[in-house]
Tab-separated table of C-alpha atoms in Angstrom:
chain	number	residue	atom	x	y	z
I	1	UNK	CA	148.513	62.958	13.262
I	2	UNK	CA	149.489	65.329	10.465
I	3	UNK	CA	147.719	68.649	10.394
I	4	UNK	CA	147.381	71.285	7.710
I	5	UNK	CA	148.383	74.358	9.691
I	6	UNK	CA	149.252	76.943	7.047
I	7	UNK	CA	148.380	77.933	3.491
I	8	UNK	CA	149.782	80.491	1.106
I	9	UNK	CA	149.403	81.705	-2.455
I	10	UNK	CA	151.755	83.569	-4.751
I	11	UNK	CA	151.993	84.601	-8.363
I	12	UNK	CA	155.207	83.477	-10.026
I	13	UNK	CA	155.160	85.713	-13.110
I	14	UNK	CA	158.374	86.531	-14.933
I	15	UNK	CA	157.658	90.042	-13.669
I	16	UNK	CA	158.660	88.865	-10.204
I	17	UNK	CA	162.146	87.843	-11.327
I	18	UNK	CA	162.685	90.870	-13.578
I	19	UNK	CA	164.371	94.169	-12.834
I	20	UNK	CA	162.765	97.527	-12.204
I	21	UNK	CA	163.756	98.855	-15.621
I	22	UNK	CA	162.174	95.809	-17.274
I	23	UNK	CA	158.858	96.726	-15.644
I	24	UNK	CA	159.220	100.341	-16.672
I	25	UNK	CA	160.233	99.752	-20.286
I	26	UNK	CA	160.876	96.128	-21.321
I	27	UNK	CA	157.380	94.671	-21.116
I	28	UNK	CA	155.982	97.403	-23.367
I	29	UNK	CA	158.109	95.901	-26.135
I	30	UNK	CA	157.702	92.159	-25.624
I	31	UNK	CA	153.963	92.278	-24.903
I	32	UNK	CA	153.249	93.431	-28.449
I	33	UNK	CA	154.640	90.087	-29.653
I	34	UNK	CA	152.869	87.750	-27.223
I	35	UNK	CA	150.811	85.082	-29.026
I	36	UNK	CA	148.774	83.936	-25.984
I	37	UNK	CA	146.099	86.603	-25.566
I	38	UNK	CA	142.478	85.878	-24.708
I	39	UNK	CA	139.878	88.509	-23.968
I	40	UNK	CA	137.817	88.512	-20.761
I	41	UNK	CA	135.235	86.221	-22.369
I	42	UNK	CA	137.860	83.607	-23.179
I	43	UNK	CA	138.079	84.351	-26.914
I	44	UNK	CA	141.441	84.255	-28.713
I	45	UNK	CA	142.668	87.697	-29.630
I	46	UNK	CA	145.878	89.653	-30.226
I	47	UNK	CA	147.632	92.746	-28.968
I	48	UNK	CA	146.398	95.066	-31.714
I	49	UNK	CA	142.778	94.058	-31.137
I	50	UNK	CA	143.126	94.548	-27.393
I	51	UNK	CA	144.660	97.987	-27.860
I	52	UNK	CA	141.967	99.031	-30.323
I	53	UNK	CA	139.266	98.184	-27.800
I	54	UNK	CA	140.740	100.235	-24.965
I	55	UNK	CA	139.158	103.503	-23.796
I	56	UNK	CA	141.249	106.687	-23.894
I	57	UNK	CA	143.699	107.255	-21.088
I	58	UNK	CA	145.199	103.800	-20.566
I	59	UNK	CA	148.671	105.143	-21.312
I	60	UNK	CA	148.497	106.964	-17.972
I	61	UNK	CA	148.082	103.589	-16.220
I	62	UNK	CA	151.473	102.326	-17.384
I	63	UNK	CA	153.839	105.241	-16.856
I	64	UNK	CA	157.314	104.454	-15.494
I	65	UNK	CA	156.169	105.936	-12.176
I	66	UNK	CA	153.176	103.599	-11.968
I	67	UNK	CA	155.354	100.620	-12.853
I	68	UNK	CA	157.829	101.709	-10.197
I	69	UNK	CA	155.106	101.654	-7.529
I	70	UNK	CA	153.928	98.197	-8.571
I	71	UNK	CA	157.459	96.847	-8.565
I	72	UNK	CA	158.021	98.044	-5.002
I	73	UNK	CA	154.658	96.720	-3.794
I	74	UNK	CA	155.393	93.283	-5.248
I	75	UNK	CA	158.871	93.075	-3.745
I	76	UNK	CA	157.505	94.035	-0.325
I	77	UNK	CA	154.747	91.431	-0.595
I	78	UNK	CA	157.176	88.643	-1.517
I	79	UNK	CA	159.419	89.506	1.411
I	80	UNK	CA	156.406	89.428	3.751
I	81	UNK	CA	155.307	86.067	2.367
I	82	UNK	CA	158.779	84.606	2.910
I	83	UNK	CA	158.650	85.693	6.551
I	84	UNK	CA	155.206	84.147	7.019
I	85	UNK	CA	156.308	80.821	5.554
I	86	UNK	CA	159.363	80.668	7.818
I	87	UNK	CA	157.305	81.688	10.874
I	88	UNK	CA	154.863	78.814	10.312
I	89	UNK	CA	157.569	76.312	11.388
I	90	UNK	CA	156.468	73.699	8.883
I	91	UNK	CA	157.717	70.144	8.480
I	92	UNK	CA	156.629	69.938	4.831
I	93	UNK	CA	155.217	72.278	2.185
I	94	UNK	CA	153.016	71.047	-0.651
I	95	UNK	CA	153.556	73.196	-3.743
I	96	UNK	CA	150.630	73.181	-6.158
I	97	UNK	CA	151.961	74.460	-9.462
I	98	UNK	CA	151.724	73.970	-13.195
I	99	UNK	CA	154.044	72.542	-15.804
I	100	UNK	CA	154.409	74.273	-19.158
I	101	UNK	CA	156.260	71.697	-21.272
I	102	UNK	CA	159.104	71.614	-18.756
I	103	UNK	CA	158.931	68.128	-17.235
I	104	UNK	CA	156.237	66.952	-19.632
I	105	UNK	CA	155.542	67.446	-23.329
I	106	UNK	CA	152.270	67.635	-25.197
I	107	UNK	CA	153.182	64.208	-26.601
I	108	UNK	CA	152.607	62.847	-23.080
I	109	UNK	CA	151.041	65.372	-20.722
I	110	UNK	CA	149.226	64.163	-17.575
I	111	UNK	CA	146.459	66.272	-16.104
I	112	UNK	CA	147.771	65.731	-12.559
I	113	UNK	CA	151.081	64.467	-11.205
I	114	UNK	CA	152.878	64.212	-7.878
I	115	UNK	CA	156.653	63.974	-7.490
I	116	UNK	CA	157.782	61.496	-4.821
I	117	UNK	CA	161.520	61.087	-5.347
I	118	UNK	CA	163.837	61.798	-2.386
I	119	UNK	CA	164.923	65.123	-3.884
I	120	UNK	CA	163.987	67.333	-6.824
I	121	UNK	CA	166.633	69.100	-8.856
I	122	UNK	CA	166.959	72.711	-9.863
I	123	UNK	CA	169.669	73.162	-12.457
I	124	UNK	CA	172.359	75.797	-12.680
I	125	UNK	CA	171.898	78.823	-14.888
I	126	UNK	CA	172.935	78.848	-18.495
I	127	UNK	CA	175.512	81.509	-19.341
I	128	UNK	CA	173.960	84.877	-20.160
I	129	UNK	CA	175.841	87.065	-22.632
I	130	UNK	CA	175.712	90.880	-22.467
I	131	UNK	CA	173.726	91.014	-25.726
I	132	UNK	CA	171.176	88.360	-24.708
I	133	UNK	CA	167.598	89.651	-24.364
I	134	UNK	CA	166.627	90.611	-20.823
I	135	UNK	CA	163.844	87.980	-20.541
I	136	UNK	CA	166.535	85.286	-20.690
I	137	UNK	CA	168.329	86.890	-17.759
I	138	UNK	CA	165.044	86.952	-15.825
I	139	UNK	CA	164.264	83.306	-16.574
I	140	UNK	CA	167.775	82.243	-15.610
I	141	UNK	CA	167.367	83.887	-12.187
I	142	UNK	CA	165.008	81.044	-11.270
I	143	UNK	CA	167.893	78.622	-11.698
I	144	UNK	CA	170.774	78.104	-9.278
I	145	UNK	CA	173.627	80.635	-9.451
I	146	UNK	CA	176.493	78.184	-10.003
I	147	UNK	CA	175.729	74.459	-9.616
I	148	UNK	CA	172.693	72.181	-9.632
I	149	UNK	CA	170.893	71.815	-6.307
I	150	UNK	CA	168.798	68.970	-4.984
I	151	UNK	CA	165.911	70.120	-2.793
I	152	UNK	CA	164.484	67.681	-0.212
I	153	UNK	CA	161.104	66.038	-0.821
I	154	UNK	CA	158.892	64.438	1.834
I	155	UNK	CA	158.851	61.319	-0.307
I	156	UNK	CA	157.080	58.897	2.028
I	157	UNK	CA	154.068	61.190	2.409
I	158	UNK	CA	154.124	62.009	-1.308
I	159	UNK	CA	154.090	58.339	-2.324
I	160	UNK	CA	151.283	57.600	0.150
I	161	UNK	CA	149.214	60.499	-1.201
I	162	UNK	CA	149.578	59.155	-4.735
I	163	UNK	CA	148.279	55.725	-3.711
I	164	UNK	CA	145.458	57.136	-1.623
I	165	UNK	CA	144.361	59.516	-4.381
I	166	UNK	CA	144.344	56.658	-6.880
I	167	UNK	CA	142.156	54.697	-4.463
I	168	UNK	CA	139.773	57.680	-4.577
I	169	UNK	CA	139.662	57.478	-8.400
I	170	UNK	CA	142.125	60.286	-9.168
I	171	UNK	CA	144.458	59.321	-12.013
I	172	UNK	CA	147.761	60.669	-10.690
I	173	UNK	CA	150.980	60.430	-12.669
I	174	UNK	CA	153.740	59.336	-10.268
I	175	UNK	CA	157.260	60.732	-10.653
I	176	UNK	CA	160.169	59.368	-8.642
I	177	UNK	CA	162.907	61.337	-10.390
I	178	UNK	CA	163.912	63.586	-13.274
I	179	UNK	CA	165.601	62.719	-16.529
I	180	UNK	CA	169.268	63.778	-16.907
I	181	UNK	CA	169.486	67.532	-17.382
I	182	UNK	CA	165.871	68.131	-16.367
I	183	UNK	CA	164.996	70.777	-13.806
I	184	UNK	CA	161.920	71.343	-11.688
I	185	UNK	CA	159.518	73.662	-13.480
I	186	UNK	CA	159.253	77.415	-13.087
I	187	UNK	CA	156.315	77.190	-10.657
I	188	UNK	CA	158.507	75.264	-8.230
I	189	UNK	CA	161.786	77.052	-8.929
I	190	UNK	CA	160.141	80.321	-7.962
I	191	UNK	CA	159.030	79.008	-4.582
I	192	UNK	CA	162.474	77.630	-3.793
I	193	UNK	CA	164.509	80.558	-5.069
I	194	UNK	CA	162.383	83.582	-4.121
I	195	UNK	CA	159.975	82.628	-1.341
I	196	UNK	CA	161.946	80.024	0.601
I	197	UNK	CA	165.272	81.750	-0.145
I	198	UNK	CA	167.487	79.131	1.439
I	199	UNK	CA	165.023	78.118	4.161
I	200	UNK	CA	165.457	74.331	4.261
I	201	UNK	CA	162.015	72.747	4.040
I	202	UNK	CA	160.967	69.437	2.442
I	203	UNK	CA	158.351	69.884	-0.268
I	204	UNK	CA	155.865	67.804	-2.218
I	205	UNK	CA	155.394	69.025	-5.802
I	206	UNK	CA	151.780	68.665	-6.957
I	207	UNK	CA	151.770	69.346	-10.688
I	208	UNK	CA	148.716	70.303	-12.737
I	209	UNK	CA	148.406	70.723	-16.482
I	210	UNK	CA	146.670	74.072	-16.317
I	211	UNK	CA	147.960	75.472	-19.594
I	212	UNK	CA	147.814	72.989	-22.471
I	213	UNK	CA	144.544	71.685	-23.964
I	214	UNK	CA	142.822	69.334	-24.250
I	215	UNK	CA	143.193	67.722	-20.803
I	216	UNK	CA	143.288	70.583	-18.299
I	217	UNK	CA	141.453	69.690	-15.076
I	218	UNK	CA	138.100	71.404	-14.703
I	219	UNK	CA	137.624	73.817	-11.784
I	220	UNK	CA	135.290	71.205	-10.304
I	221	UNK	CA	138.050	68.578	-10.438
I	222	UNK	CA	140.562	70.998	-8.894
I	223	UNK	CA	138.220	71.568	-5.952
I	224	UNK	CA	137.699	67.821	-5.579
I	225	UNK	CA	141.476	67.330	-5.499
I	226	UNK	CA	141.844	69.991	-2.826
I	227	UNK	CA	139.164	68.347	-0.705
I	228	UNK	CA	140.776	64.924	-1.044
I	229	UNK	CA	144.231	66.248	-0.129
I	230	UNK	CA	142.825	68.014	2.935
I	231	UNK	CA	141.151	64.827	4.129
I	232	UNK	CA	144.153	62.621	3.414
I	233	UNK	CA	146.647	64.827	5.234
I	234	UNK	CA	144.515	64.482	8.364
I	235	UNK	CA	144.815	60.675	8.059
I	236	UNK	CA	148.624	60.545	7.900
I	237	UNK	CA	149.702	59.008	11.237
I	238	UNK	CA	152.978	60.893	11.724
I	239	UNK	CA	152.855	64.198	13.614
I	240	UNK	CA	153.620	66.805	10.980
I	241	UNK	CA	153.005	70.496	10.526
I	242	UNK	CA	151.913	70.655	6.904
I	243	UNK	CA	151.642	73.740	4.727
I	244	UNK	CA	150.514	74.266	1.157
I	245	UNK	CA	151.132	77.028	-1.371
I	246	UNK	CA	149.502	77.844	-4.717
I	247	UNK	CA	152.121	78.918	-7.242
I	248	UNK	CA	150.954	80.993	-10.210
I	249	UNK	CA	148.167	83.262	-11.405
I	250	UNK	CA	146.171	85.251	-11.151
I	251	UNK	CA	144.847	86.669	-14.448
I	252	UNK	CA	147.279	87.079	-17.335
I	253	UNK	CA	148.288	87.914	-19.975
I	254	UNK	CA	145.351	90.327	-19.924
I	255	UNK	CA	144.698	91.670	-16.422
I	256	UNK	CA	141.131	90.897	-15.313
I	257	UNK	CA	140.633	92.518	-11.920
I	258	UNK	CA	137.006	91.399	-11.758
I	259	UNK	CA	137.958	87.743	-12.210
I	260	UNK	CA	140.818	88.012	-9.724
I	261	UNK	CA	138.590	89.509	-7.045
I	262	UNK	CA	135.960	86.829	-7.664
I	263	UNK	CA	138.594	84.150	-7.087
I	264	UNK	CA	139.949	85.787	-3.932
I	265	UNK	CA	136.459	86.390	-2.545
I	266	UNK	CA	135.366	82.806	-3.156
I	267	UNK	CA	138.484	81.543	-1.388
I	268	UNK	CA	138.128	83.987	1.505
I	269	UNK	CA	134.465	83.060	2.049
I	270	UNK	CA	135.180	79.320	1.605
I	271	UNK	CA	132.612	79.066	-1.176
I	272	UNK	CA	133.414	75.686	-2.696
I	273	UNK	CA	130.522	75.975	-5.129
I	274	UNK	CA	131.850	79.234	-6.530
I	275	UNK	CA	135.360	77.804	-6.841
I	276	UNK	CA	134.088	74.739	-8.668
I	277	UNK	CA	131.791	76.837	-10.862
I	278	UNK	CA	134.337	79.090	-12.565
I	279	UNK	CA	133.979	79.005	-16.333
I	280	UNK	CA	137.008	77.196	-17.826
I	281	UNK	CA	136.838	79.594	-20.797
I	282	UNK	CA	138.017	82.346	-18.439
I	283	UNK	CA	140.967	80.219	-17.308
I	284	UNK	CA	142.981	80.393	-20.498
I	285	UNK	CA	146.693	81.048	-21.109
I	286	UNK	CA	148.309	82.463	-17.950
I	287	UNK	CA	144.951	82.772	-16.207
I	288	UNK	CA	144.816	78.977	-16.317
I	289	UNK	CA	147.118	78.993	-13.271
I	290	UNK	CA	144.146	80.103	-11.175
I	291	UNK	CA	143.429	76.365	-11.035
I	292	UNK	CA	146.320	76.031	-8.572
I	293	UNK	CA	144.586	78.515	-6.262
I	294	UNK	CA	141.319	76.568	-6.543
I	295	UNK	CA	143.045	73.448	-5.213
I	296	UNK	CA	144.662	75.325	-2.338
I	297	UNK	CA	141.530	77.306	-1.550
I	298	UNK	CA	139.635	74.072	-0.974
I	299	UNK	CA	142.528	72.443	0.874
I	300	UNK	CA	142.683	75.385	3.286
I	301	UNK	CA	138.946	75.517	3.911
I	302	UNK	CA	139.405	74.935	7.649
I	303	UNK	CA	141.786	77.908	7.887
I	304	UNK	CA	140.990	81.617	7.584
I	305	UNK	CA	142.610	83.822	4.966
I	306	UNK	CA	144.063	86.789	6.846
I	307	UNK	CA	146.359	88.650	4.427
I	308	UNK	CA	146.178	89.420	0.718
I	309	UNK	CA	148.260	91.808	-1.342
I	310	UNK	CA	146.872	92.310	-4.845
I	311	UNK	CA	148.767	94.274	-7.482
I	312	UNK	CA	147.022	94.777	-10.852
I	313	UNK	CA	150.283	94.884	-12.775
I	314	UNK	CA	149.286	96.519	-16.050
I	315	UNK	CA	152.260	96.958	-18.319
I	316	UNK	CA	150.993	98.299	-21.685
I	317	UNK	CA	148.207	100.629	-22.877
I	318	UNK	CA	146.355	97.478	-24.014
I	319	UNK	CA	146.196	96.603	-20.285
I	320	UNK	CA	148.181	93.439	-20.738
I	321	UNK	CA	150.079	92.214	-17.719
I	322	UNK	CA	149.443	90.078	-14.649
I	323	UNK	CA	147.078	90.246	-11.715
I	324	UNK	CA	149.742	89.639	-9.088
I	325	UNK	CA	148.443	88.148	-5.852
I	326	UNK	CA	150.098	87.135	-2.598
I	327	UNK	CA	148.100	85.550	0.231
I	328	UNK	CA	148.437	83.905	3.601
I	329	UNK	CA	145.925	82.052	5.742
I	330	UNK	CA	146.077	82.311	9.549
I	331	UNK	CA	148.615	79.765	10.784
I	332	UNK	CA	147.645	77.305	13.506
I	333	UNK	CA	150.063	76.689	16.385
């Protein structure tokens, strides 16, 4: 019988594929132009309004020295997470991530999808010129250095999960391949390129529309999906060591430490009611990726969370940035 033996969570922010100097200086420039800000009550806002509402002294929270410390802490956490994934000796890793008009478009955007083709492609990087803006260089790092690469997918289990979820009244979009030139989305690229780092491991991409209204899954539906996946994995007849990872989050593009700690506490204490009860208004823009953690938190309910590294990565005096989180549940052997 298959068994869910390991669970993980990781932010996948562009911060995590950027350089130290970008943290220290670059984000202070581009964050003033971001159009996707919501305040902590879920109301649309902008950078100037956020900055005007800040108390004195926030500049001291985003000095180059502070950014330097956060950069180092995040790099160390990602290296530790890579080691934990490899040590789990998995046969397959489910990746629960979001799609932001990468494989889908708002003209046809499913709330939930599972990829079940034999492999999933990550494309090679586009050329980066010396005068290109640094965010392009960071985004291109998620792609392959020279040529496209096909990553293995545990397609038989993925296809079976789709059918079984449909039988349980989940409307799952089924994907057996990519269109020419398409690449797996950033949530999945990051896991392959930074956290697996060449470790050969079949995956199953579970794709949620966290970001684009009007059909984002509710927190309640995310928890229900996690419960169903946990139960179904236990019914798969082949002996498999199965792992799952949440890719994305936590709060951004405004850091909300209170929200992030509420999410982590609810997951740690296995409080399904709290996970299902999060207000969708607080899960806007980048914070919408918390939905991926809700699915995994419920999937991993029979495991115990044993390690969390949380980095409140403020990057401007308006306290924009990302609540970076890295987590691992105790692996079963």
